[in-house]
mmCIF file of C-alpha atoms in Angstrom:
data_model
loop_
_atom_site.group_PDB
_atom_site.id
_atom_site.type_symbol
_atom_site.label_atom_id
_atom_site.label_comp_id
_atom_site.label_asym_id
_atom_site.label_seq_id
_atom_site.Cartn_x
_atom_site.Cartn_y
_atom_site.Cartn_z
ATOM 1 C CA UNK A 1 -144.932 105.027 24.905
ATOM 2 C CA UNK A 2 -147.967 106.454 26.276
ATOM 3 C CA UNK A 3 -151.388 106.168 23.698
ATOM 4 C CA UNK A 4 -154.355 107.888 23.481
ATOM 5 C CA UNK A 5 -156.888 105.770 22.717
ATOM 6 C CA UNK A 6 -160.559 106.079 21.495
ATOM 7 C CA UNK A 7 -162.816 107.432 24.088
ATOM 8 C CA UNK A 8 -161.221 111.047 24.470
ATOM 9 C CA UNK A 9 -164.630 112.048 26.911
ATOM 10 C CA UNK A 10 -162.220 110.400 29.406
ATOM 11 C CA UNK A 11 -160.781 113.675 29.730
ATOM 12 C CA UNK A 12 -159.112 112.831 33.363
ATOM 13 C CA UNK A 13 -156.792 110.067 31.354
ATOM 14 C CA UNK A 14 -156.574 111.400 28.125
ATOM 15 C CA UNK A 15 -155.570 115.287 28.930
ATOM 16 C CA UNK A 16 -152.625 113.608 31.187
ATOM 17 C CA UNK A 17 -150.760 111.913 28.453
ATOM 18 C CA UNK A 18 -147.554 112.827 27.628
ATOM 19 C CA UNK A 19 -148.569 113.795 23.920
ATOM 20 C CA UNK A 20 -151.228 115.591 25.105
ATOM 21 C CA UNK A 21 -148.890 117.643 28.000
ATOM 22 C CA UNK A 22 -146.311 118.354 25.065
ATOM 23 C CA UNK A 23 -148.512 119.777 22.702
ATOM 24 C CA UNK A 24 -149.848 122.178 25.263
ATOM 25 C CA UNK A 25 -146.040 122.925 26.323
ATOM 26 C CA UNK A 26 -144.759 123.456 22.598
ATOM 27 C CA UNK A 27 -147.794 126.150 22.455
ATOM 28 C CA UNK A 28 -146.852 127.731 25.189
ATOM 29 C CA UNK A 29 -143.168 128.065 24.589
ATOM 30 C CA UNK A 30 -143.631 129.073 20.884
ATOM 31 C CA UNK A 31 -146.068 131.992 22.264
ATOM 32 C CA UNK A 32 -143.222 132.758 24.643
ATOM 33 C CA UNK A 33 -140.641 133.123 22.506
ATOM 34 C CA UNK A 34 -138.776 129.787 23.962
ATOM 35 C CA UNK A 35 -136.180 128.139 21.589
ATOM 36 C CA UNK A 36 -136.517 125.128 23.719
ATOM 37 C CA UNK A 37 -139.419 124.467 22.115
ATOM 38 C CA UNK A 38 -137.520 122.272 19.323
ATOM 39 C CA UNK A 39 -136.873 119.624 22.187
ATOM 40 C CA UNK A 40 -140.704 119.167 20.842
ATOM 41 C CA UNK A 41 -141.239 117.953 17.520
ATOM 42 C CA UNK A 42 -144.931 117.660 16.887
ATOM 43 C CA UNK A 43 -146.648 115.983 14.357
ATOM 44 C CA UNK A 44 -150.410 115.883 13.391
ATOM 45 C CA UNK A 45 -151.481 113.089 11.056
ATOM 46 C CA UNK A 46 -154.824 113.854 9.221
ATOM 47 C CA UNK A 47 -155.846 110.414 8.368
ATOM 48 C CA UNK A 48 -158.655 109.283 5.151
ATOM 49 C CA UNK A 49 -161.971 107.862 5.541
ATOM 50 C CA UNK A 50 -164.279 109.767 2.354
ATOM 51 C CA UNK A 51 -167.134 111.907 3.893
ATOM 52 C CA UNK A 52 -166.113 110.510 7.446
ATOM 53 C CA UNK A 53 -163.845 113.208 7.135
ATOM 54 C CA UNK A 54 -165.921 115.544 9.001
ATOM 55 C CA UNK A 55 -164.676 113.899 12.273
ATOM 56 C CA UNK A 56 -161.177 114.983 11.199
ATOM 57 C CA UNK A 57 -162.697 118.691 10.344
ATOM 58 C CA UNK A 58 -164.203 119.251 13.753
ATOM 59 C CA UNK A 59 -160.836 118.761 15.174
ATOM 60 C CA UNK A 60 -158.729 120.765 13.039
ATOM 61 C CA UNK A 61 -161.297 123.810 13.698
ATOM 62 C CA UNK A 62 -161.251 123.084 17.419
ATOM 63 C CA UNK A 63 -157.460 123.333 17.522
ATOM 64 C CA UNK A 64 -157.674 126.715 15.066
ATOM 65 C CA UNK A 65 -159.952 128.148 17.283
ATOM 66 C CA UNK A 66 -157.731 127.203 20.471
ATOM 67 C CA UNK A 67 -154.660 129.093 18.680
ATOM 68 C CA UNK A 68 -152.801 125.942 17.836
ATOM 69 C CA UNK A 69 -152.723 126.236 13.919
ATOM 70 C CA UNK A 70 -148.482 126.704 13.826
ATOM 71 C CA UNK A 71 -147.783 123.893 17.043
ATOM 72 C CA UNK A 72 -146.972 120.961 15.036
ATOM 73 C CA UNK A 73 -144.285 120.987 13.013
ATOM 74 C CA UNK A 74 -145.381 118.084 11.146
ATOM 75 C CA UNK A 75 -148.783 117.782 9.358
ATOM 76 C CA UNK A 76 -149.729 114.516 6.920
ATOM 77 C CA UNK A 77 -152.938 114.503 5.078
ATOM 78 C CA UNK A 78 -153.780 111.020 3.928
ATOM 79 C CA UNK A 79 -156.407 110.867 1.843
ATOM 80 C CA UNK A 80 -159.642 112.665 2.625
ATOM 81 C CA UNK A 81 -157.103 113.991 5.135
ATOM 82 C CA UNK A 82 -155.388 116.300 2.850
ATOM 83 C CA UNK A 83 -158.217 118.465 2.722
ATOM 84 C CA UNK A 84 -158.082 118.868 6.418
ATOM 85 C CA UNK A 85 -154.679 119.263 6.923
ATOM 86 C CA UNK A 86 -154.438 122.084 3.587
ATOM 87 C CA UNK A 87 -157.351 124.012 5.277
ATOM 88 C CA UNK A 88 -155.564 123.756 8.576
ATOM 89 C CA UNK A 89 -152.694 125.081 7.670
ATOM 90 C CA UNK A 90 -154.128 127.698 4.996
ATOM 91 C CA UNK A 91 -155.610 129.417 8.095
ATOM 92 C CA UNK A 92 -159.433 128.421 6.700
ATOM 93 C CA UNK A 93 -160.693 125.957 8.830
ATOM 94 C CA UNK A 94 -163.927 127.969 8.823
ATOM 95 C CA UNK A 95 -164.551 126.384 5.354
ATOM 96 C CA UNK A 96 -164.122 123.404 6.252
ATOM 97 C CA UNK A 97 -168.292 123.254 6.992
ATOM 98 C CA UNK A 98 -168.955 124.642 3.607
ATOM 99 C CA UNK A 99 -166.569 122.358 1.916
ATOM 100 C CA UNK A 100 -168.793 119.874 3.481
ATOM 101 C CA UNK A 101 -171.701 121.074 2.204
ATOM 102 C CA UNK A 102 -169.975 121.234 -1.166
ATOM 103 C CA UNK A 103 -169.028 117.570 -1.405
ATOM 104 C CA UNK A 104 -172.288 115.871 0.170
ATOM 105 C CA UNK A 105 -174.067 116.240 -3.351
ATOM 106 C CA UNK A 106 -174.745 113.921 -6.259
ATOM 107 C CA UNK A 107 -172.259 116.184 -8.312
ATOM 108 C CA UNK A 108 -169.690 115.090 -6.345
ATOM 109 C CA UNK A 109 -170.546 111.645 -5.209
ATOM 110 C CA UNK A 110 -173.410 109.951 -7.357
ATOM 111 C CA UNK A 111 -173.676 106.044 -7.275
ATOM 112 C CA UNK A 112 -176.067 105.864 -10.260
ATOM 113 C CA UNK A 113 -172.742 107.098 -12.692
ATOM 114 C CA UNK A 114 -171.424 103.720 -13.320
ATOM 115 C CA UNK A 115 -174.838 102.950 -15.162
ATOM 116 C CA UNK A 116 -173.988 105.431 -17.510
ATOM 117 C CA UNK A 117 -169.926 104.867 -18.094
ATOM 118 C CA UNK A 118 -169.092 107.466 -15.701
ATOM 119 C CA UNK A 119 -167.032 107.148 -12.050
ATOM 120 C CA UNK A 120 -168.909 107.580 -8.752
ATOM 121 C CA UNK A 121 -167.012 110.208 -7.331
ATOM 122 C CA UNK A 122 -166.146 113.324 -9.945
ATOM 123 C CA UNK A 123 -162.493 114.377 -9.151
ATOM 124 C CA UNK A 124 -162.726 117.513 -11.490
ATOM 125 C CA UNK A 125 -165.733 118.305 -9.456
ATOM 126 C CA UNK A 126 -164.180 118.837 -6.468
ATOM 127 C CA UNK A 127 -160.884 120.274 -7.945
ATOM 128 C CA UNK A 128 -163.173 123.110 -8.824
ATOM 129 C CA UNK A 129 -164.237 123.047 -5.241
ATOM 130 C CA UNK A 130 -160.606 123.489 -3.679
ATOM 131 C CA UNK A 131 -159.793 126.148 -6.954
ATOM 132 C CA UNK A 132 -162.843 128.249 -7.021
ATOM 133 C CA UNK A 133 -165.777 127.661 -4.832
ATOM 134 C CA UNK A 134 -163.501 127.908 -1.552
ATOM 135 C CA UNK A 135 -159.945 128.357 -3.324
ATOM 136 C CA UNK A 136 -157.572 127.128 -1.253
ATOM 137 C CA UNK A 137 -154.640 129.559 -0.436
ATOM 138 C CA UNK A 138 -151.728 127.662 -1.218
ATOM 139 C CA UNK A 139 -148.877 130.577 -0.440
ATOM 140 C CA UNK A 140 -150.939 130.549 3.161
ATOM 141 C CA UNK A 141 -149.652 126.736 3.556
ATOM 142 C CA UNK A 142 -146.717 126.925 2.176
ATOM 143 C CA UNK A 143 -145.950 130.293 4.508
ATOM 144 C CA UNK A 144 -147.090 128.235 7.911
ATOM 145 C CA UNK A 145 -144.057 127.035 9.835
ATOM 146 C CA UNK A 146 -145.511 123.422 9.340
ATOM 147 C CA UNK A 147 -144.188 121.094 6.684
ATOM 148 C CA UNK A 148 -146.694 119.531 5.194
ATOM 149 C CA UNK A 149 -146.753 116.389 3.289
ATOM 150 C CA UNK A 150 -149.528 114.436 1.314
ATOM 151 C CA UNK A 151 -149.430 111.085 1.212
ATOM 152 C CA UNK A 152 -150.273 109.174 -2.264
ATOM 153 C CA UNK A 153 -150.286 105.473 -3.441
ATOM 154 C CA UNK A 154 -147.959 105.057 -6.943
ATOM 155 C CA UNK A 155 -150.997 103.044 -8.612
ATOM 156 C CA UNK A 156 -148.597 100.813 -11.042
ATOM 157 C CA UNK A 157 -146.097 99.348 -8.061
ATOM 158 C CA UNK A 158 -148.524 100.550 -4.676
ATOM 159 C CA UNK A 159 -146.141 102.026 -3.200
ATOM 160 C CA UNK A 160 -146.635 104.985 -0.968
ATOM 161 C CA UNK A 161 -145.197 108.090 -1.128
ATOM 162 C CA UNK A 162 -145.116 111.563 0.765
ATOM 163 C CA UNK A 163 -144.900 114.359 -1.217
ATOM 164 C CA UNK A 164 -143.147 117.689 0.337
ATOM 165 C CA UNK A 165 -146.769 120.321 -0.192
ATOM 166 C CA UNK A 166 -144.232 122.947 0.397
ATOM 167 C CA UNK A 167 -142.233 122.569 -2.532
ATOM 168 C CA UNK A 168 -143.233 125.319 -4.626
ATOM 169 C CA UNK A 169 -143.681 123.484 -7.683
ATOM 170 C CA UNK A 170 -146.082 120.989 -6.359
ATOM 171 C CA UNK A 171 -149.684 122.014 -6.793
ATOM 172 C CA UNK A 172 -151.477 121.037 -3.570
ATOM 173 C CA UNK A 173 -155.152 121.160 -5.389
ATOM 174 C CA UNK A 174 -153.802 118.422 -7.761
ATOM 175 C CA UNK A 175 -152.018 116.520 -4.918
ATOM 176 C CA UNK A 176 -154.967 116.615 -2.678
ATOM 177 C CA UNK A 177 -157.116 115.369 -5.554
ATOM 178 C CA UNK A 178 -154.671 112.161 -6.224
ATOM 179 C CA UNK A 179 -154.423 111.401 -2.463
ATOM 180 C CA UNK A 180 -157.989 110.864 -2.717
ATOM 181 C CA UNK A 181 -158.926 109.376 -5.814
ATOM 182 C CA UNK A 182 -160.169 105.869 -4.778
ATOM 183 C CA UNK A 183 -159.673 102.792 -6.948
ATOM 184 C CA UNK A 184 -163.126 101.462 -8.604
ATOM 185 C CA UNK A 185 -164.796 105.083 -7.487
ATOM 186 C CA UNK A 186 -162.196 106.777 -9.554
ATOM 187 C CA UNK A 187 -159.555 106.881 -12.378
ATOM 188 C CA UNK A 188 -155.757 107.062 -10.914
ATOM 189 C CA UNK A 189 -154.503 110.831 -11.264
ATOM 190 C CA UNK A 190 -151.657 111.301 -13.319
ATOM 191 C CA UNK A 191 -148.825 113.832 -11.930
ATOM 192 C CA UNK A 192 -145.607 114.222 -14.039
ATOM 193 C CA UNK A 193 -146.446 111.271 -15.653
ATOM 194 C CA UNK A 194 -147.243 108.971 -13.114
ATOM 195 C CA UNK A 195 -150.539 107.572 -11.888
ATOM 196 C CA UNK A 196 -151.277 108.274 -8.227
ATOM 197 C CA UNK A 197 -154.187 106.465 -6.210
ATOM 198 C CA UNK A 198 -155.590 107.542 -2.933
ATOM 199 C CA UNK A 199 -153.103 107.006 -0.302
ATOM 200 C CA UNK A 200 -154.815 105.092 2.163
ATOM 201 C CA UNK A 201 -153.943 101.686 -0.041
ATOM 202 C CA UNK A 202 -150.185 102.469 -0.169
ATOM 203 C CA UNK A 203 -149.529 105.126 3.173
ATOM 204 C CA UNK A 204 -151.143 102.082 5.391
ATOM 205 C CA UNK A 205 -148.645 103.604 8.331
ATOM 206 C CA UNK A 206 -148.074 107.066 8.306
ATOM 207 C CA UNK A 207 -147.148 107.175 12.092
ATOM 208 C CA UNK A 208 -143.796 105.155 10.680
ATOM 209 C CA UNK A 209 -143.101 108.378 8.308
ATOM 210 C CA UNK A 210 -143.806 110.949 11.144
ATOM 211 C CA UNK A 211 -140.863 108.927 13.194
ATOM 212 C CA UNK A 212 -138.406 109.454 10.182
ATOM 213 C CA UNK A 213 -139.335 112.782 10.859
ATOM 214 C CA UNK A 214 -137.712 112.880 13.911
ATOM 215 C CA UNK A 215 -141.111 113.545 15.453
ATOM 216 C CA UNK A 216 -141.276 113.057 19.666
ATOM 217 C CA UNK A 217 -144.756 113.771 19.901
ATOM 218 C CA UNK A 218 -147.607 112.733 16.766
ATOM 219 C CA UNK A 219 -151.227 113.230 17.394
ATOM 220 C CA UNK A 220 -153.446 110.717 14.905
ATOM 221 C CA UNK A 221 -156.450 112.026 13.889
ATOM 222 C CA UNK A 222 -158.920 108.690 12.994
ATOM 223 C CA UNK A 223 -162.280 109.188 12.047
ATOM 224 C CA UNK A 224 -162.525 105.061 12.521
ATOM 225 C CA UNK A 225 -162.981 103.442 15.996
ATOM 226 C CA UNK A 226 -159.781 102.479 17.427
ATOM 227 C CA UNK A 227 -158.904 99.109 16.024
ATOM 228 C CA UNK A 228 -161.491 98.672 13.564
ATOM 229 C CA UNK A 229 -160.488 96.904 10.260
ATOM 230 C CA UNK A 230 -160.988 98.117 6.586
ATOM 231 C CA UNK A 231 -159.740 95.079 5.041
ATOM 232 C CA UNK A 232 -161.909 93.480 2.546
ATOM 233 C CA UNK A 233 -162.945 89.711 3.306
ATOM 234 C CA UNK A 234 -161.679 86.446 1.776
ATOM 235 C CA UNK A 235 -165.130 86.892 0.049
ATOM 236 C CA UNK A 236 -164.856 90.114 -1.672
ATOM 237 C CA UNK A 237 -161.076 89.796 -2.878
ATOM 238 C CA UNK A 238 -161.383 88.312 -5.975
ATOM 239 C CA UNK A 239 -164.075 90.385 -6.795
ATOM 240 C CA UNK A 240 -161.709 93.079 -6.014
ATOM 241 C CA UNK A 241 -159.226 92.077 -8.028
ATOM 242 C CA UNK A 242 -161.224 92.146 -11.469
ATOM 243 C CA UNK A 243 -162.471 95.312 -10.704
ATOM 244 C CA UNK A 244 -159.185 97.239 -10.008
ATOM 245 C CA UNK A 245 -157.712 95.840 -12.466
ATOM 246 C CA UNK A 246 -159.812 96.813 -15.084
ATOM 247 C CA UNK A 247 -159.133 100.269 -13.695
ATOM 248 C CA UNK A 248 -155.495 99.827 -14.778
ATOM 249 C CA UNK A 249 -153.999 98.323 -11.429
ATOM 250 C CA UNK A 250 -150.914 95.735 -11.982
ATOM 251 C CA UNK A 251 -150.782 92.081 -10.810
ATOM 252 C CA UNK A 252 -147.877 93.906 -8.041
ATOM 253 C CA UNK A 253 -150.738 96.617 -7.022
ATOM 254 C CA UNK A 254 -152.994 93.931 -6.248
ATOM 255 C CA UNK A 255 -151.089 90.739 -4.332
ATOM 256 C CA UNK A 256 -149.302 93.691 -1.891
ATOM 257 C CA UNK A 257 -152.223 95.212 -1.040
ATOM 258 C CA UNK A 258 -155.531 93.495 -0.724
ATOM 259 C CA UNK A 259 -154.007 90.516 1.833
ATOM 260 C CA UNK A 260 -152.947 93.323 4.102
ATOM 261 C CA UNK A 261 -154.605 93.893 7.536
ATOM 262 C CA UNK A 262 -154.907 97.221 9.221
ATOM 263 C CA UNK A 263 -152.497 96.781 12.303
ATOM 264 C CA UNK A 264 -154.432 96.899 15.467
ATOM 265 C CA UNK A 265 -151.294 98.193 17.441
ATOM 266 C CA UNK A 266 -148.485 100.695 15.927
ATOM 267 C CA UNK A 267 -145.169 99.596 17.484
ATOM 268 C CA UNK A 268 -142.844 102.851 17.338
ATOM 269 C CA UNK A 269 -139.417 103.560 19.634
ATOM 270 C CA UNK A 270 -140.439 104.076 23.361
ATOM 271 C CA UNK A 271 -139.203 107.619 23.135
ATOM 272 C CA UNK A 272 -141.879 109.059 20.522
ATOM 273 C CA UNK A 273 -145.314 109.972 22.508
ATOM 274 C CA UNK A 274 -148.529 108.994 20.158
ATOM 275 C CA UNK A 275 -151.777 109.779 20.794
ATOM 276 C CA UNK A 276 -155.206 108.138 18.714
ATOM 277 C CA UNK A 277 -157.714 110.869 18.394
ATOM 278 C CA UNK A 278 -160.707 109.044 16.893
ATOM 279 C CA UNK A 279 -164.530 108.353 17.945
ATOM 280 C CA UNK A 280 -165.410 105.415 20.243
ATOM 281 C CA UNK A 281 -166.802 102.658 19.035
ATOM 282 C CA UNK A 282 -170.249 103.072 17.849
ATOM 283 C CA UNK A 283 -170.052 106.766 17.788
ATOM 284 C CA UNK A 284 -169.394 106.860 13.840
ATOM 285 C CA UNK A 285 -172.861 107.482 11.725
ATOM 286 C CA UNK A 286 -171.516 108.198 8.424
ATOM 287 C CA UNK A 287 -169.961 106.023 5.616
ATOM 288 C CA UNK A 288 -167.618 106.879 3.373
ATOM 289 C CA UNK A 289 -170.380 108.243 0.675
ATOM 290 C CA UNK A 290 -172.606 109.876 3.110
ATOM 291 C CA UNK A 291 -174.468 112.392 1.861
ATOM 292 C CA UNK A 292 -175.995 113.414 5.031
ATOM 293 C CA UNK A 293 -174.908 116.706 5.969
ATOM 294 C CA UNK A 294 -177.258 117.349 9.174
ATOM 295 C CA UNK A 295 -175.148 114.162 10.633
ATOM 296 C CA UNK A 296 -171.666 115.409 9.064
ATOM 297 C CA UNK A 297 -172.159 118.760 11.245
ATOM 298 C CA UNK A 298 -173.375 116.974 14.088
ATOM 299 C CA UNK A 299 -170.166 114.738 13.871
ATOM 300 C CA UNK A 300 -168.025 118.239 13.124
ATOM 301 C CA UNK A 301 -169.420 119.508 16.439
ATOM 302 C CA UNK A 302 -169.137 116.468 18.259
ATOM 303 C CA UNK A 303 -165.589 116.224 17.844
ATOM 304 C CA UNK A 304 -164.603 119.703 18.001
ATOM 305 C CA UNK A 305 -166.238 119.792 21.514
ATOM 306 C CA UNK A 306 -164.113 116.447 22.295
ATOM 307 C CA UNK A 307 -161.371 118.487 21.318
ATOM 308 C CA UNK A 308 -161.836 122.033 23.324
ATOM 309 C CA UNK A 309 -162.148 119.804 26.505
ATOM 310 C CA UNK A 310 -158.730 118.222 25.623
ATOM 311 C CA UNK A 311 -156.574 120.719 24.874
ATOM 312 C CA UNK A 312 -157.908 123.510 26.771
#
């Protein structure tokens, strides 16, 4: 297994890895006409991280702009992620920027609600975004030659699950929205009658999914340093606890996730290729409420520079 790690300006390294190599070969075969080309089974994980997000943006534009919207044959959107991947695979990356600019107000994300009963992040808000300020074009995704799965966390067991976007029954706005509504910002999202949570709680490992794929080859998109840890602290956990579960999380919800640790290392067969596309440490400004959007396009064209240089 051969990784790429953070620090992608190390082009000499990085734009030699085999992930990297077999992207660039399934473009060119597909643009050729070369069946071989399924030897190659890309994926392209879009992973969460609230208005951090933007690092995720600047590389799906990058790799619109460099033709490379139908190479993977695999794209996951995990949380904040599932905006990305939609957009990338609806052929309107070039919202992305706008969508930005959409989210980074206090409509959206306002910290003063709580005070007055409401949640800090409006979900309906933002499902008006993705429906009518910059409708997303779901037949566009579902038409790509990409599957395309959104990962969610079942908020009564926290489990994670993947759900198949291209399943014409499944409304993407409505996925997207569960995959990111985050306990104690927002209300769980109910979908068929179940309550969904955002999916970086439950999908803790989506490279594991890509594998049952089948993938060879999966790209992770991080908008976190390599290796740094989201876990809250022996401190904050109980604190956590009465908090989420006065949202309506179960005693189950809460003892599987809030011990867990974000795995430093991803062990996966020595014949799948994964690459770690994220910033290097100390080269992430924005939180996960940022409302700067001067610094959320500076981040966007930051990493879709980092990108061009890689796969060009």
């Amino acid at each position: 297994m051969e990784r790429l790690r953070a620090g992608i300006s190390e082009q000499e390294t990085a734009g030699n890895t085999l992930v990297v190599k077999n992207i660039r070969l399934k473009k060119e075969m597909l643009d050729s006409g070369n069946s071989d080309h399924e030897r190659i089974k890309t994926a392209i994980i879009f992973e969460g991280g609230g208005m951090r997000g933007a690092y995720e943006d600047g590389v799906a534009i990058a790799l619109a702009e460099l033709g490379m919207g139908e190479v993977f044959d695999t794209v996951v959107g995990i949380s904040r992620g599932a905006i990305t991947g939609a957009y990338f695979l609806s052929g309107q990356h070039e919202q992305c920027v706008p969508i930005l600019e959409l989210l980074a107000t206090s409509e959206f994300i306002n910290r003063l609600n709580p005070v007055i009963g409401k949640k800090t992040l409006d979900m309906k808000y933002i499902d008006k975004v993705f429906r009518k300020e910059k409708p997303l074009d779901q037949d566009a995704v579902r038409r790509s030659r990409s599957q395309f799965f959104i990962g969610m966390t079942e908020a009564r067991t926290g489990n994670g699950v993947y759900f198949d976007m291209k399943n014409p029954s499944r409304d993407i706005v409505t996925a997207i929205c569960a995959s990111s509504s985050v306990p104690w910002f927002t209300k769980p999202l109910t979908i068929n009658g179940v309550e969904y949570s955002d999916a970086m709680t439950g999908c803790i490992n989506p490279v594991d999914f890509a594998v049952e794929q089948r993938c060879t080859d999966i790209l992770v998109v991080s908008n976190k340093p390599y290796g740094e840890n989201n876990s809250p602290n022996i401190l904050k956990r109980p604190f956590l606890r009465l908090v989420l579960r006065g949202y309506g999380y179960t005693s189950e919800f809460l003892k599987v996730h809030l011990p867990r640790q974000q795995p430093n290392g991803i062990n996966i067969p020595d014949s799948v290729n994964l690459g770690i596309l994220c910033p290097k440490e100390g080269e992430m400004p924005l939180g996960r409420l940022s409302k700067d959007i001067k610094m959320m396009k500076m981040v966007v064209d930051q990493s879709k520079t980092q990108t061009m240089r890689l796969f060009s």
